[in-house]
Amino acid sequence: MAPTPAANDRTRVHVVSDVHGNARDLARAGDGADALICLGDLVLFLDYADHSRGIFPDLFGVENADRIVQLRTARRFEEAREFGTRLWAGIGTDRATAIEKAVRKQYAEMFAAFPTPTYATYGNVDMPPLWPEYAGPGTTVLDGERVEIGGRTFGFVGGGLRTPMRTPYEISDEEYVAKIEAVGEVDVLCTHIPPEVPELVYDTVARRFERGSRALLAAIRRTRPRYALFGHVHQPLVRRMRIGATECVNVGHFAGTGKPWALEW
């Protein structure tokens, strides 16, 4: 991948989100681009399309993975938590230690696959405290921050909002708003979660509304970036729609397709 060009040259950026363990395709995601942008969720805890993949089935088996997906899809979150608690008690291993060990293994593979330069922010299933150990000099981690690429300003807001799923990097609405405000007006607004629009937050396979951000929607309407890019919802009703002057694009299909979304100017 070529160095980021000067502002008067043509620029091509590839954008991915929800990588979920797909290191093979991630290693090629920057081919032909001047920079790669990753909007988080590197970790694969449980693949809803293939219950044999991820940390959960590795620890507890596919049959138990089938059961917990069934409970979550039915929005029986309390039963899912109780079921998970029983499974953890049965293996006699400290939960936090076992998960961190598995995440570290995945992070070593994921970060090694990032091309140079890569600009990345966290997803809701990521563990931000571990990222400094794995991000090499060619990877810039941004959260509530801005960077210029090819003469355009990109803003990054990572993580998700709190839900019954209780994934690792869910933050309060107030924290999320503060990061949006810190980014301010940009040409391209890059977030992990989508703005709170029904067509953008409903997952047609998981059969539920994921949590988007009303504050993000308000910021898009107020600051009018050229693009708002996000992931989180793997199979949305709509992958692309316009909100005022802003083209909103869901790029959260990388784990399944292995193909980045391209932005060129």
XYZ file of C-alpha atoms in Angstrom:
265
model
C 0.000 0.000 0.000
C 1.377 3.380 -1.010
C 2.019 6.208 1.452
C -0.832 8.651 2.032
C -0.624 11.118 -0.892
C -0.519 14.879 -0.847
C -3.806 16.763 -0.920
C -3.560 17.566 -4.650
C -3.299 13.881 -5.686
C -6.080 11.336 -6.104
C -6.725 9.462 -2.883
C -8.297 6.052 -2.361
C -9.188 4.804 1.111
C -10.547 1.371 1.960
C -12.861 1.093 4.966
C -13.729 -2.027 6.966
C -15.641 -2.741 10.137
C -16.660 -5.815 12.111
C -13.660 -7.866 11.060
C -14.490 -10.546 13.656
C -11.452 -12.738 13.168
C -11.136 -12.513 9.370
C -7.367 -11.955 9.351
C -6.886 -13.593 5.960
C -8.947 -11.017 4.081
C -7.806 -8.195 6.361
C -4.244 -8.712 5.149
C -5.440 -7.870 1.616
C -7.944 -5.163 2.526
C -5.536 -2.327 1.784
C -4.477 -3.541 -1.658
C -4.723 -0.672 -4.144
C -5.498 1.922 -1.476
C -3.522 4.767 0.055
C -4.815 4.014 3.555
C -7.001 1.527 5.409
C -9.620 2.572 7.954
C -10.941 0.029 10.454
C -14.015 0.835 12.541
C -13.569 -1.872 15.115
C -14.830 -5.231 16.346
C -11.706 -7.211 15.564
C -12.635 -9.878 18.090
C -14.807 -12.878 17.217
C -16.581 -14.031 20.359
C -19.463 -15.820 18.628
C -20.385 -15.983 14.948
C -24.176 -15.820 14.595
C -23.936 -17.223 11.056
C -21.570 -20.081 11.946
C -21.863 -21.099 15.597
C -18.676 -23.169 15.407
C -16.482 -20.051 15.132
C -15.285 -17.835 17.950
C -14.153 -17.776 21.552
C -17.464 -19.056 22.949
C -17.683 -22.324 20.954
C -13.955 -22.896 21.444
C -14.567 -22.895 25.193
C -18.032 -24.460 25.446
C -18.783 -26.278 22.209
C -21.162 -25.701 19.299
C -24.272 -27.078 21.015
C -23.993 -24.491 23.784
C -23.268 -21.806 21.201
C -26.497 -22.781 19.411
C -28.403 -22.382 22.658
C -27.049 -18.985 23.605
C -27.678 -17.615 20.101
C -31.254 -18.893 20.342
C -31.760 -17.115 23.673
C -30.209 -13.847 22.513
C -32.129 -13.832 19.243
C -35.324 -14.253 21.241
C -34.172 -11.298 23.412
C -34.166 -13.529 26.478
C -31.035 -11.799 27.714
C -31.436 -12.663 31.405
C -31.749 -16.372 30.577
C -28.728 -16.077 28.294
C -26.667 -14.537 31.106
C -27.743 -17.244 33.555
C -26.922 -19.933 31.005
C -23.496 -18.405 30.411
C -22.845 -18.168 34.153
C -23.552 -21.885 34.551
C -21.198 -22.730 31.691
C -18.365 -20.677 33.173
C -18.869 -22.263 36.589
C -18.621 -25.669 34.961
C -15.162 -25.238 33.445
C -13.511 -23.937 36.602
C -11.557 -21.222 34.802
C -11.516 -17.539 35.689
C -13.706 -15.893 33.065
C -11.744 -12.665 32.636
C -8.428 -14.511 32.347
C -9.743 -17.005 29.800
C -11.351 -14.297 27.640
C -8.296 -12.048 27.736
C -6.037 -14.923 26.715
C -8.287 -15.711 23.734
C -8.605 -12.039 22.762
C -4.844 -11.563 22.910
C -4.393 -14.450 20.503
C -6.859 -12.892 18.060
C -5.374 -9.404 18.427
C -1.874 -10.652 17.645
C -3.191 -12.029 14.359
C -5.443 -9.079 13.510
C -2.942 -6.290 14.145
C -0.216 -8.163 12.280
C -2.523 -8.167 9.243
C -3.026 -4.378 9.225
C -1.255 -2.659 6.316
C 0.561 0.673 6.635
C -0.985 3.153 7.134
C -4.054 2.026 9.036
C -6.358 4.293 11.043
C -8.476 2.370 13.540
C -11.028 2.860 16.279
C -12.654 0.467 18.734
C -15.826 -1.561 18.358
C -18.140 -2.501 21.187
C -16.650 -6.011 21.531
C -13.058 -4.760 21.578
C -10.827 -4.340 24.620
C -9.142 -0.905 24.259
C -6.570 -1.359 27.093
C -4.912 -4.145 25.058
C -4.580 -2.218 21.791
C -1.348 -0.324 22.625
C 0.425 -3.671 23.003
C -0.448 -4.777 19.473
C -0.752 -1.627 17.349
C 2.485 -1.212 15.401
C 3.975 2.087 14.170
C 1.916 1.904 10.980
C -1.393 1.810 12.873
C -2.899 4.989 14.334
C -5.607 4.429 16.941
C -8.155 7.256 17.210
C -11.174 7.727 19.489
C -12.786 11.138 19.797
C -10.007 12.408 17.525
C -9.399 13.685 13.983
C -6.824 13.026 11.287
C -6.218 14.388 7.784
C -5.999 11.922 4.906
C -5.472 13.195 1.378
C -6.659 16.689 2.243
C -9.888 15.601 3.950
C -10.557 15.559 7.672
C -11.702 12.280 9.201
C -13.181 12.063 12.697
C -13.308 8.846 14.731
C -15.661 7.830 17.532
C -15.257 4.285 18.831
C -17.246 1.924 21.015
C -20.939 1.331 21.533
C -23.673 2.447 23.902
C -24.875 0.358 26.821
C -27.185 -2.568 26.036
C -28.433 -5.758 27.722
C -25.648 -7.597 25.840
C -23.029 -5.965 28.098
C -20.194 -6.182 25.587
C -16.716 -5.012 26.689
C -16.601 -1.474 25.292
C -20.038 -0.049 25.943
C -19.988 3.469 27.347
C -22.510 5.953 28.693
C -24.456 8.308 26.457
C -22.600 11.206 28.086
C -19.171 9.776 27.246
C -20.269 9.155 23.677
C -21.579 12.701 23.266
C -18.302 14.099 24.586
C -16.360 12.208 21.920
C -18.679 13.406 19.153
C -18.238 16.985 20.345
C -14.451 16.557 20.501
C -14.426 15.500 16.841
C -16.491 18.492 15.698
C -16.991 19.275 12.016
C -15.258 16.857 9.651
C -15.486 15.743 6.049
C -15.900 12.072 6.954
C -17.325 10.940 10.293
C -16.207 7.413 11.192
C -17.964 5.558 14.012
C -18.514 1.967 15.023
C -22.243 2.252 15.683
C -24.754 3.831 13.292
C -26.952 6.855 13.837
C -30.307 5.987 15.409
C -32.354 5.439 12.260
C -34.630 2.345 12.154
C -33.487 1.212 8.701
C -29.841 1.436 9.762
C -30.048 -0.245 13.186
C -32.276 -3.261 12.502
C -30.387 -6.526 11.870
C -32.418 -8.766 9.567
C -30.621 -11.973 10.617
C -30.362 -11.410 14.379
C -33.951 -10.086 14.112
C -33.506 -7.207 16.499
C -32.823 -3.505 16.630
C -29.225 -2.813 17.611
C -28.497 0.354 19.530
C -27.560 3.363 17.449
C -26.846 6.885 18.639
C -29.342 9.736 18.609
C -26.503 12.143 19.403
C -24.649 10.901 16.329
C -27.756 11.452 14.202
C -28.061 14.989 15.555
C -24.367 15.671 14.853
C -24.751 14.462 11.265
C -27.691 16.799 10.731
C -25.878 19.691 12.393
C -22.347 19.390 10.964
C -23.249 17.879 7.560
C -20.166 15.746 6.837
C -19.784 14.420 3.298
C -19.913 10.861 4.593
C -20.850 9.065 7.803
C -19.296 5.597 7.858
C -20.084 2.922 10.446
C -20.572 -0.804 11.050
C -21.943 -2.761 14.024
C -25.141 -3.938 12.283
C -24.059 -6.828 10.092
C -27.220 -7.291 7.986
C -29.142 -3.995 8.085
C -32.381 -3.297 6.284
C -30.554 -0.541 4.399
C -26.802 -0.338 3.881
C -26.758 3.163 2.477
C -28.983 6.205 2.807
C -28.752 9.976 2.717
C -29.434 12.139 5.753
C -29.575 15.709 4.525
C -26.259 16.406 2.797
C -24.564 13.313 4.265
C -24.167 9.929 2.614
C -24.469 7.317 5.391
C -22.814 3.982 4.601
C -22.742 0.751 6.599
C -19.377 -0.953 6.040
C -19.927 -3.617 8.720
C -19.967 -6.639 6.434
C -16.250 -7.424 6.287
C -16.271 -10.658 8.297
C -18.708 -12.232 5.860
C -17.633 -10.764 2.538
C -13.934 -10.028 3.036
C -14.363 -6.932 0.863
C -13.624 -3.367 2.016
C -15.728 -0.367 1.042
C -13.797 2.107 -1.129
C -13.863 5.890 -0.944
C -12.013 7.833 -3.639
C -11.585 11.535 -4.322
